[in-house]
Amino acid sequence: RKFTNVIVRRPGKSLCDGITSAPELGKPIYEKAIEQHDAYIEALKQCGVEVTVLPALEEYPDSCFVEDTAVITRCGAIIDNPGAGSRNGEAKEMEPTIRQFFDDEHIAHITAPGTLEGGDVMMVGDHFYVGRSARTNEEGIRQFIEILEGWGLSGSEVPLEYVLHLKTGVNYLEDNNMLVAGEFVTKPEFQKYNLIEVPEEEAYGANCIWVNGTVIVPEGYPTVLAKVQELGYKTLVVDTSEYRKIDGGLSCLSLRF
Ligand code: CIR
């Protein structure tokens, strides 16, 4: 597999009003978030992808987390219907950019009452695991799997108990390797993979991304970094501390295809 394109969106000053489950971490600092975003884009470019950088959308505090607005497969793009009320309009804002890469018959939509956020979708080859979460509902998953099957792909539901999104706690690194934290360590559907267990105190570090043979790892998670390097991957480290304050991980900040 090779990714050629990545879409990101600059954070706006409204980032400090993003949805968070951890107010005790404080509010993101805009200037720092911008610097971290610059470094994130640089890391992606080093992995050999073309990066499309969209302008900030101040009216949507969480809009830099573009991963939640769409799921892009090798057969077509699915525009999501984000379950978080304040984020729902972000998908419409993303659609024109996706239309630059895909024509009509390769674009599908998740529609109400179905909801789905891309952070709940993990691609493993031509199979897509979908987390059923506070953001992604049963009807959204039903529509999603129906679209996938129409394209010759497949999907299956993974019930979530504790995390915001599926990829908050599990990420596929290709080559059968899967990073797992917390509730995902014991999920039966993942036992066939080579599971790399992330210790509880480094759980946030489970959200790494594989981009063309390189794994981008968040800064500050030494056990995760060592384990990924032991697998033989080239690694790049990027600081995402400002995004973490509002539950954002590395993967949420881009759409990779
Ligand atoms: C939210 O709660 O929607 C944002 N503050 C964080 C979104 C993170 N996205 C992701 O995990 N895919």
PDB file of C-alpha atoms and ligand atoms in Angstrom:
ATOM      1  CA  ARG A   1       0.000   0.000   0.000  1.00  0.00           C
ATOM      2  CA  LYS A   2       1.134   3.515  -0.735  1.00  0.00           C
ATOM      3  CA  PHE A   3      -0.434   6.845   0.169  1.00  0.00           C
ATOM      4  CA  THR A   4       0.015   9.655  -2.328  1.00  0.00           C
ATOM      5  CA  ASN A   5      -2.189  12.361  -0.855  1.00  0.00           C
ATOM      6  CA  VAL A   6      -2.885  13.849   2.523  1.00  0.00           C
ATOM      7  CA  ILE A   7      -5.417  16.538   3.422  1.00  0.00           C
ATOM      8  CA  VAL A   8      -4.994  18.663   6.546  1.00  0.00           C
ATOM      9  CA  ARG A   9      -6.742  21.766   7.823  1.00  0.00           C
ATOM     10  CA  ARG A  10      -5.014  24.523   9.777  1.00  0.00           C
ATOM     11  CA  PRO A  11      -6.299  24.957  13.328  1.00  0.00           C
ATOM     12  CA  GLY A  12      -8.093  28.233  14.003  1.00  0.00           C
ATOM     13  CA  LYS A  13      -7.887  30.453  17.066  1.00  0.00           C
ATOM     14  CA  SER A  14     -11.184  28.865  18.109  1.00  0.00           C
ATOM     15  CA  LEU A  15      -9.245  25.637  18.735  1.00  0.00           C
ATOM     16  CA  CYS A  16      -9.268  26.551  22.423  1.00  0.00           C
ATOM     17  CA  ASP A  17     -13.039  25.937  22.394  1.00  0.00           C
ATOM     18  CA  GLY A  18     -12.732  22.411  20.998  1.00  0.00           C
ATOM     19  CA  ILE A  19     -14.670  19.595  22.657  1.00  0.00           C
ATOM     20  CA  THR A  20     -12.700  17.990  25.458  1.00  0.00           C
ATOM     21  CA  SER A  21     -13.086  15.244  28.013  1.00  0.00           C
ATOM     22  CA  ALA A  22      -9.991  16.460  29.870  1.00  0.00           C
ATOM     23  CA  PRO A  23     -10.409  20.128  30.848  1.00  0.00           C
ATOM     24  CA  GLU A  24      -7.779  19.590  33.542  1.00  0.00           C
ATOM     25  CA  LEU A  25      -5.129  19.572  30.786  1.00  0.00           C
ATOM     26  CA  GLY A  26      -5.863  23.235  30.077  1.00  0.00           C
ATOM     27  CA  LYS A  27      -6.758  24.929  26.802  1.00  0.00           C
ATOM     28  CA  PRO A  28      -4.636  24.535  23.677  1.00  0.00           C
ATOM     29  CA  ILE A  29      -2.280  27.434  23.017  1.00  0.00           C
ATOM     30  CA  TYR A  30      -2.888  28.609  19.463  1.00  0.00           C
ATOM     31  CA  GLU A  31       0.700  29.664  18.620  1.00  0.00           C
ATOM     32  CA  LYS A  32       2.051  26.348  19.833  1.00  0.00           C
ATOM     33  CA  ALA A  33      -0.652  24.429  18.002  1.00  0.00           C
ATOM     34  CA  ILE A  34       0.340  26.171  14.750  1.00  0.00           C
ATOM     35  CA  GLU A  35       4.011  25.257  15.256  1.00  0.00           C
ATOM     36  CA  GLN A  36       3.074  21.658  15.947  1.00  0.00           C
ATOM     37  CA  HIS A  37       0.875  21.636  12.869  1.00  0.00           C
ATOM     38  CA  ASP A  38       3.779  22.921  10.740  1.00  0.00           C
ATOM     39  CA  ALA A  39       5.978  20.109  12.054  1.00  0.00           C
ATOM     40  CA  TYR A  40       3.224  17.558  11.410  1.00  0.00           C
ATOM     41  CA  ILE A  41       2.982  18.688   7.769  1.00  0.00           C
ATOM     42  CA  GLU A  42       6.780  18.485   7.434  1.00  0.00           C
ATOM     43  CA  ALA A  43       6.802  14.933   8.808  1.00  0.00           C
ATOM     44  CA  LEU A  44       4.113  13.887   6.318  1.00  0.00           C
ATOM     45  CA  LYS A  45       6.067  15.410   3.433  1.00  0.00           C
ATOM     46  CA  GLN A  46       9.098  13.382   4.485  1.00  0.00           C
ATOM     47  CA  CYS A  47       6.956  10.274   3.958  1.00  0.00           C
ATOM     48  CA  GLY A  48       6.595  11.168   0.294  1.00  0.00           C
ATOM     49  CA  VAL A  49       3.003  12.395   0.150  1.00  0.00           C
ATOM     50  CA  GLU A  50       1.507  15.484  -1.456  1.00  0.00           C
ATOM     51  CA  VAL A  51      -0.089  17.571   1.316  1.00  0.00           C
ATOM     52  CA  THR A  52      -3.185  19.698   0.635  1.00  0.00           C
ATOM     53  CA  VAL A  53      -3.407  22.336   3.367  1.00  0.00           C
ATOM     54  CA  LEU A  54      -6.867  23.828   3.864  1.00  0.00           C
ATOM     55  CA  PRO A  55      -7.448  27.152   5.623  1.00  0.00           C
ATOM     56  CA  ALA A  56      -8.735  27.331   9.195  1.00  0.00           C
ATOM     57  CA  LEU A  57     -12.481  27.443   9.806  1.00  0.00           C
ATOM     58  CA  GLU A  58     -13.004  29.584  12.894  1.00  0.00           C
ATOM     59  CA  GLU A  59     -16.693  28.653  13.133  1.00  0.00           C
ATOM     60  CA  TYR A  60     -15.705  25.019  13.783  1.00  0.00           C
ATOM     61  CA  PRO A  61     -13.282  24.742  16.743  1.00  0.00           C
ATOM     62  CA  ASP A  62     -12.511  21.069  16.025  1.00  0.00           C
ATOM     63  CA  SER A  63     -12.196  21.340  12.248  1.00  0.00           C
ATOM     64  CA  CYS A  64      -8.443  20.642  12.158  1.00  0.00           C
ATOM     65  CA  PHE A  65      -9.398  17.034  13.016  1.00  0.00           C
ATOM     66  CA  VAL A  66     -10.206  16.336   9.383  1.00  0.00           C
ATOM     67  CA  GLU A  67     -10.092  12.574   9.799  1.00  0.00           C
ATOM     68  CA  ASP A  68     -13.591  12.666  11.259  1.00  0.00           C
ATOM     69  CA  THR A  69     -15.192  14.262   8.191  1.00  0.00           C
ATOM     70  CA  ALA A  70     -14.628  11.507   5.617  1.00  0.00           C
ATOM     71  CA  VAL A  71     -13.313   8.008   5.029  1.00  0.00           C
ATOM     72  CA  ILE A  72     -11.233   7.631   1.904  1.00  0.00           C
ATOM     73  CA  THR A  73     -10.773   4.126   0.519  1.00  0.00           C
ATOM     74  CA  ARG A  74      -8.937   2.925  -2.575  1.00  0.00           C
ATOM     75  CA  CYS A  75     -12.340   2.617  -4.291  1.00  0.00           C
ATOM     76  CA  GLY A  76     -13.932   5.906  -3.332  1.00  0.00           C
ATOM     77  CA  ALA A  77     -14.652   8.453  -0.617  1.00  0.00           C
ATOM     78  CA  ILE A  78     -17.402   8.379   1.978  1.00  0.00           C
ATOM     79  CA  ILE A  79     -18.453  11.753   3.365  1.00  0.00           C
ATOM     80  CA  ASP A  80     -19.305  11.299   7.031  1.00  0.00           C
ATOM     81  CA  ASN A  81     -22.170  12.633   9.107  1.00  0.00           C
ATOM     82  CA  PRO A  82     -20.308  13.531  12.319  1.00  0.00           C
ATOM     83  CA  GLY A  83     -22.249  12.703  15.463  1.00  0.00           C
ATOM     84  CA  ALA A  84     -20.976  15.661  17.479  1.00  0.00           C
ATOM     85  CA  GLY A  85     -23.491  18.486  16.921  1.00  0.00           C
ATOM     86  CA  SER A  86     -20.884  21.252  16.855  1.00  0.00           C
ATOM     87  CA  ARG A  87     -18.840  19.297  14.288  1.00  0.00           C
ATOM     88  CA  ASN A  88     -21.564  18.144  11.927  1.00  0.00           C
ATOM     89  CA  GLY A  89     -21.083  20.978   9.416  1.00  0.00           C
ATOM     90  CA  GLU A  90     -17.396  20.119   8.965  1.00  0.00           C
ATOM     91  CA  ALA A  91     -18.178  17.310   6.525  1.00  0.00           C
ATOM     92  CA  LYS A  92     -19.860  19.715   4.031  1.00  0.00           C
ATOM     93  CA  GLU A  93     -16.823  21.973   4.273  1.00  0.00           C
ATOM     94  CA  MET A  94     -14.565  19.058   3.328  1.00  0.00           C
ATOM     95  CA  GLU A  95     -16.617  17.751   0.411  1.00  0.00           C
ATOM     96  CA  PRO A  96     -15.424  20.228  -2.293  1.00  0.00           C
ATOM     97  CA  THR A  97     -11.806  19.265  -1.583  1.00  0.00           C
ATOM     98  CA  ILE A  98     -12.617  15.569  -1.852  1.00  0.00           C
ATOM     99  CA  ARG A  99     -14.372  16.256  -5.156  1.00  0.00           C
ATOM    100  CA  GLN A 100     -11.043  17.441  -6.528  1.00  0.00           C
ATOM    101  CA  PHE A 101      -9.806  13.864  -6.171  1.00  0.00           C
ATOM    102  CA  PHE A 102     -12.935  11.741  -6.836  1.00  0.00           C
ATOM    103  CA  ASP A 103     -15.784  11.951  -9.356  1.00  0.00           C
ATOM    104  CA  ASP A 104     -19.503  11.595  -8.515  1.00  0.00           C
ATOM    105  CA  GLU A 105     -19.750   7.814  -8.738  1.00  0.00           C
ATOM    106  CA  HIS A 106     -16.839   7.440  -6.342  1.00  0.00           C
ATOM    107  CA  ILE A 107     -18.372   9.570  -3.612  1.00  0.00           C
ATOM    108  CA  ALA A 108     -20.981   8.321  -1.114  1.00  0.00           C
ATOM    109  CA  HIS A 109     -22.543   9.849   1.995  1.00  0.00           C
ATOM    110  CA  ILE A 110     -23.576   8.776   5.469  1.00  0.00           C
ATOM    111  CA  THR A 111     -26.959  10.420   6.067  1.00  0.00           C
ATOM    112  CA  ALA A 112     -29.219  11.087   9.079  1.00  0.00           C
ATOM    113  CA  PRO A 113     -30.305   9.359  11.208  1.00  0.00           C
ATOM    114  CA  GLY A 114     -26.997   7.607  10.631  1.00  0.00           C
ATOM    115  CA  THR A 115     -23.909   9.203  12.163  1.00  0.00           C
ATOM    116  CA  LEU A 116     -20.284   8.277  11.647  1.00  0.00           C
ATOM    117  CA  GLU A 117     -16.926   9.913  12.362  1.00  0.00           C
ATOM    118  CA  GLY A 118     -13.755   8.787  10.600  1.00  0.00           C
ATOM    119  CA  GLY A 119     -11.883   8.477  13.887  1.00  0.00           C
ATOM    120  CA  ASP A 120     -14.025   5.399  14.407  1.00  0.00           C
ATOM    121  CA  VAL A 121     -12.812   3.753  11.214  1.00  0.00           C
ATOM    122  CA  MET A 122      -9.632   1.697  10.970  1.00  0.00           C
ATOM    123  CA  MET A 123      -8.522   0.388   7.590  1.00  0.00           C
ATOM    124  CA  VAL A 124      -6.823  -2.999   7.456  1.00  0.00           C
ATOM    125  CA  GLY A 125      -6.265  -3.774   3.791  1.00  0.00           C
ATOM    126  CA  ASP A 126      -9.717  -3.903   2.215  1.00  0.00           C
ATOM    127  CA  HIS A 127     -11.492  -4.418   5.543  1.00  0.00           C
ATOM    128  CA  PHE A 128     -12.690  -1.541   7.691  1.00  0.00           C
ATOM    129  CA  TYR A 129     -13.294  -1.880  11.434  1.00  0.00           C
ATOM    130  CA  VAL A 130     -15.863   0.623  12.692  1.00  0.00           C
ATOM    131  CA  GLY A 131     -16.237   1.609  16.316  1.00  0.00           C
ATOM    132  CA  ARG A 132     -19.756   2.027  17.629  1.00  0.00           C
ATOM    133  CA  SER A 133     -19.327   5.068  19.843  1.00  0.00           C
ATOM    134  CA  ALA A 134     -21.077   8.169  21.145  1.00  0.00           C
ATOM    135  CA  ARG A 135     -20.312   9.643  17.677  1.00  0.00           C
ATOM    136  CA  THR A 136     -20.960   6.707  15.358  1.00  0.00           C
ATOM    137  CA  ASN A 137     -24.304   4.926  15.606  1.00  0.00           C
ATOM    138  CA  GLU A 138     -25.744   1.626  14.445  1.00  0.00           C
ATOM    139  CA  GLU A 139     -27.461   3.148  11.398  1.00  0.00           C
ATOM    140  CA  GLY A 140     -24.283   4.982  10.390  1.00  0.00           C
ATOM    141  CA  ILE A 141     -22.373   1.713  10.545  1.00  0.00           C
ATOM    142  CA  ARG A 142     -25.071  -0.072   8.537  1.00  0.00           C
ATOM    143  CA  GLN A 143     -24.893   2.539   5.768  1.00  0.00           C
ATOM    144  CA  PHE A 144     -21.095   2.515   5.854  1.00  0.00           C
ATOM    145  CA  ILE A 145     -20.819  -1.259   5.448  1.00  0.00           C
ATOM    146  CA  GLU A 146     -23.421  -1.215   2.664  1.00  0.00           C
ATOM    147  CA  ILE A 147     -21.370   1.384   0.750  1.00  0.00           C
ATOM    148  CA  LEU A 148     -18.159  -0.599   1.296  1.00  0.00           C
ATOM    149  CA  GLU A 149     -19.749  -3.827   0.068  1.00  0.00           C
ATOM    150  CA  GLY A 150     -20.999  -2.036  -3.049  1.00  0.00           C
ATOM    151  CA  TRP A 151     -17.349  -1.280  -3.805  1.00  0.00           C
ATOM    152  CA  GLY A 152     -16.154  -4.832  -3.112  1.00  0.00           C
ATOM    153  CA  LEU A 153     -14.749  -3.893   0.311  1.00  0.00           C
ATOM    154  CA  SER A 154     -15.919  -5.063   3.740  1.00  0.00           C
ATOM    155  CA  GLY A 155     -16.566  -3.701   7.199  1.00  0.00           C
ATOM    156  CA  SER A 156     -17.427  -4.864  10.695  1.00  0.00           C
ATOM    157  CA  GLU A 157     -18.557  -3.241  13.916  1.00  0.00           C
ATOM    158  CA  VAL A 158     -16.409  -3.016  17.038  1.00  0.00           C
ATOM    159  CA  PRO A 159     -18.289  -2.015  20.183  1.00  0.00           C
ATOM    160  CA  LEU A 160     -16.444   0.584  22.282  1.00  0.00           C
ATOM    161  CA  GLU A 161     -16.712   1.020  26.000  1.00  0.00           C
ATOM    162  CA  TYR A 162     -14.339   3.720  27.193  1.00  0.00           C
ATOM    163  CA  VAL A 163     -12.650   5.614  24.388  1.00  0.00           C
ATOM    164  CA  LEU A 164     -13.888   8.531  22.264  1.00  0.00           C
ATOM    165  CA  HIS A 165     -13.092   6.929  18.912  1.00  0.00           C
ATOM    166  CA  LEU A 166     -11.914   3.485  17.801  1.00  0.00           C
ATOM    167  CA  LYS A 167      -8.498   4.827  16.794  1.00  0.00           C
ATOM    168  CA  THR A 168      -8.042   6.506  20.164  1.00  0.00           C
ATOM    169  CA  GLY A 169      -6.904   3.079  21.324  1.00  0.00           C
ATOM    170  CA  VAL A 170      -6.031   0.916  18.322  1.00  0.00           C
ATOM    171  CA  ASN A 171      -4.071   1.615  15.147  1.00  0.00           C
ATOM    172  CA  TYR A 172      -2.921  -0.630  12.332  1.00  0.00           C
ATOM    173  CA  LEU A 173       0.707  -0.244  11.263  1.00  0.00           C
ATOM    174  CA  GLU A 174       0.448  -2.532   8.205  1.00  0.00           C
ATOM    175  CA  ASP A 175       2.413  -5.825   7.961  1.00  0.00           C
ATOM    176  CA  ASN A 176      -0.069  -7.450  10.387  1.00  0.00           C
ATOM    177  CA  ASN A 177       1.161  -5.165  13.212  1.00  0.00           C
ATOM    178  CA  MET A 178      -1.429  -3.472  15.408  1.00  0.00           C
ATOM    179  CA  LEU A 179      -0.866  -1.065  18.300  1.00  0.00           C
ATOM    180  CA  VAL A 180      -3.397  -1.689  21.049  1.00  0.00           C
ATOM    181  CA  ALA A 181      -4.173   0.035  24.352  1.00  0.00           C
ATOM    182  CA  GLY A 182      -6.715  -0.539  27.097  1.00  0.00           C
ATOM    183  CA  GLU A 183      -9.947  -2.227  26.041  1.00  0.00           C
ATOM    184  CA  PHE A 184      -8.477  -3.253  22.667  1.00  0.00           C
ATOM    185  CA  VAL A 185      -5.798  -5.554  24.040  1.00  0.00           C
ATOM    186  CA  THR A 186      -8.337  -8.317  24.573  1.00  0.00           C
ATOM    187  CA  LYS A 187     -10.838  -7.727  21.748  1.00  0.00           C
ATOM    188  CA  PRO A 188     -11.355 -11.117  20.076  1.00  0.00           C
ATOM    189  CA  GLU A 189     -11.428  -9.701  16.522  1.00  0.00           C
ATOM    190  CA  PHE A 190      -7.893  -8.353  16.881  1.00  0.00           C
ATOM    191  CA  GLN A 191      -6.223 -11.476  18.228  1.00  0.00           C
ATOM    192  CA  LYS A 192      -5.190 -12.581  14.723  1.00  0.00           C
ATOM    193  CA  TYR A 193      -2.845  -9.602  14.414  1.00  0.00           C
ATOM    194  CA  ASN A 194       0.581  -9.129  15.901  1.00  0.00           C
ATOM    195  CA  LEU A 195      -0.561  -7.013  18.837  1.00  0.00           C
ATOM    196  CA  ILE A 196       1.839  -4.453  20.257  1.00  0.00           C
ATOM    197  CA  GLU A 197       0.589  -3.592  23.687  1.00  0.00           C
ATOM    198  CA  VAL A 198       0.774   0.012  24.803  1.00  0.00           C
ATOM    199  CA  PRO A 199       1.079   0.504  28.574  1.00  0.00           C
ATOM    200  CA  GLU A 200      -1.789   2.360  30.232  1.00  0.00           C
ATOM    201  CA  GLU A 201       0.327   5.421  31.111  1.00  0.00           C
ATOM    202  CA  GLU A 202       1.217   5.794  27.418  1.00  0.00           C
ATOM    203  CA  ALA A 203      -2.279   5.081  26.065  1.00  0.00           C
ATOM    204  CA  TYR A 204      -2.404   8.312  24.049  1.00  0.00           C
ATOM    205  CA  GLY A 205       0.667   7.052  22.160  1.00  0.00           C
ATOM    206  CA  ALA A 206      -1.376   4.210  20.638  1.00  0.00           C
ATOM    207  CA  ASN A 207      -2.523   6.746  18.070  1.00  0.00           C
ATOM    208  CA  CYS A 208       0.406   6.535  15.654  1.00  0.00           C
ATOM    209  CA  ILE A 209       0.143   6.629  11.872  1.00  0.00           C
ATOM    210  CA  TRP A 210       1.848   4.502   9.239  1.00  0.00           C
ATOM    211  CA  VAL A 211       2.700   6.489   6.135  1.00  0.00           C
ATOM    212  CA  ASN A 212       4.559   4.629   3.399  1.00  0.00           C
ATOM    213  CA  GLY A 213       6.783   2.561   5.664  1.00  0.00           C
ATOM    214  CA  THR A 214       7.424   5.275   8.227  1.00  0.00           C
ATOM    215  CA  VAL A 215       5.501   5.418  11.492  1.00  0.00           C
ATOM    216  CA  ILE A 216       4.829   8.873  12.933  1.00  0.00           C
ATOM    217  CA  VAL A 217       4.745   8.650  16.731  1.00  0.00           C
ATOM    218  CA  PRO A 218       3.609  11.374  19.139  1.00  0.00           C
ATOM    219  CA  GLU A 219       6.347  12.915  21.293  1.00  0.00           C
ATOM    220  CA  GLY A 220       6.576  11.788  24.891  1.00  0.00           C
ATOM    221  CA  TYR A 221       5.737   8.072  24.605  1.00  0.00           C
ATOM    222  CA  PRO A 222       9.120   6.291  24.854  1.00  0.00           C
ATOM    223  CA  THR A 223       7.780   2.756  25.258  1.00  0.00           C
ATOM    224  CA  VAL A 224       5.616   3.097  22.169  1.00  0.00           C
ATOM    225  CA  LEU A 225       8.507   4.580  20.191  1.00  0.00           C
ATOM    226  CA  ALA A 226      10.877   1.780  21.228  1.00  0.00           C
ATOM    227  CA  LYS A 227       8.349  -0.935  20.377  1.00  0.00           C
ATOM    228  CA  VAL A 228       7.616   0.551  16.957  1.00  0.00           C
ATOM    229  CA  GLN A 229      11.342   0.838  16.216  1.00  0.00           C
ATOM    230  CA  GLU A 230      11.871  -2.773  17.331  1.00  0.00           C
ATOM    231  CA  LEU A 231       9.431  -3.819  14.619  1.00  0.00           C
ATOM    232  CA  GLY A 232      11.873  -2.314  12.131  1.00  0.00           C
ATOM    233  CA  TYR A 233       9.962   0.801  11.127  1.00  0.00           C
ATOM    234  CA  LYS A 234      11.577   4.099  10.413  1.00  0.00           C
ATOM    235  CA  THR A 235      10.007   6.564  12.856  1.00  0.00           C
ATOM    236  CA  LEU A 236       9.361  10.293  13.009  1.00  0.00           C
ATOM    237  CA  VAL A 237       8.318  11.979  16.237  1.00  0.00           C
ATOM    238  CA  VAL A 238       5.883  14.889  16.291  1.00  0.00           C
ATOM    239  CA  ASP A 239       4.655  16.834  19.305  1.00  0.00           C
ATOM    240  CA  THR A 240       0.840  16.983  19.498  1.00  0.00           C
ATOM    241  CA  SER A 241       0.502  18.189  23.112  1.00  0.00           C
ATOM    242  CA  GLU A 242      -1.842  21.070  22.211  1.00  0.00           C
ATOM    243  CA  TYR A 243      -4.206  18.748  20.347  1.00  0.00           C
ATOM    244  CA  ARG A 244      -4.142  16.188  23.101  1.00  0.00           C
ATOM    245  CA  LYS A 245      -5.732  18.778  25.390  1.00  0.00           C
ATOM    246  CA  ILE A 246      -8.903  18.449  23.323  1.00  0.00           C
ATOM    247  CA  ASP A 247      -8.731  14.693  22.724  1.00  0.00           C
ATOM    248  CA  GLY A 248      -7.034  14.979  19.347  1.00  0.00           C
ATOM    249  CA  GLY A 249      -4.398  12.482  18.267  1.00  0.00           C
ATOM    250  CA  LEU A 250      -1.980  12.227  15.356  1.00  0.00           C
ATOM    251  CA  SER A 251      -4.344  10.363  13.079  1.00  0.00           C
ATOM    252  CA  CYS A 252      -7.227  12.820  13.510  1.00  0.00           C
ATOM    253  CA  LEU A 253      -5.166  15.608  11.999  1.00  0.00           C
ATOM    254  CA  SER A 254      -5.098  14.169   8.486  1.00  0.00           C
ATOM    255  CA  LEU A 255      -6.899  12.257   5.757  1.00  0.00           C
ATOM    256  CA  ARG A 256      -4.435   9.913   4.047  1.00  0.00           C
ATOM    257  CA  PHE A 257      -5.109   8.212   0.723  1.00  0.00           C
TER     258      PHE A 257
HETATM  259  C1  CIR B   1     -13.701  15.964  19.317  1.00  0.00           C
HETATM  260  O1  CIR B   1     -14.085  15.726  20.468  1.00  0.00           O
HETATM  261  O2  CIR B   1     -14.381  15.706  18.343  1.00  0.00           O
HETATM  262  C2  CIR B   1     -12.356  16.626  19.121  1.00  0.00           C
HETATM  263  N1  CIR B   1     -12.095  17.494  20.222  1.00  0.00           N
HETATM  264  C3  CIR B   1     -11.275  15.589  18.982  1.00  0.00           C
HETATM  265  C4  CIR B   1     -11.438  14.726  17.770  1.00  0.00           C
HETATM  266  C5  CIR B   1     -10.425  13.678  17.673  1.00  0.00           C
HETATM  267  N2  CIR B   1     -10.570  12.952  16.480  1.00  0.00           N
HETATM  268  C6  CIR B   1     -10.261  11.674  16.364  1.00  0.00           C
HETATM  269  O3  CIR B   1      -9.923  11.024  17.347  1.00  0.00           O
HETATM  270  N3  CIR B   1     -10.396  11.153  15.168  1.00  0.00           N
END
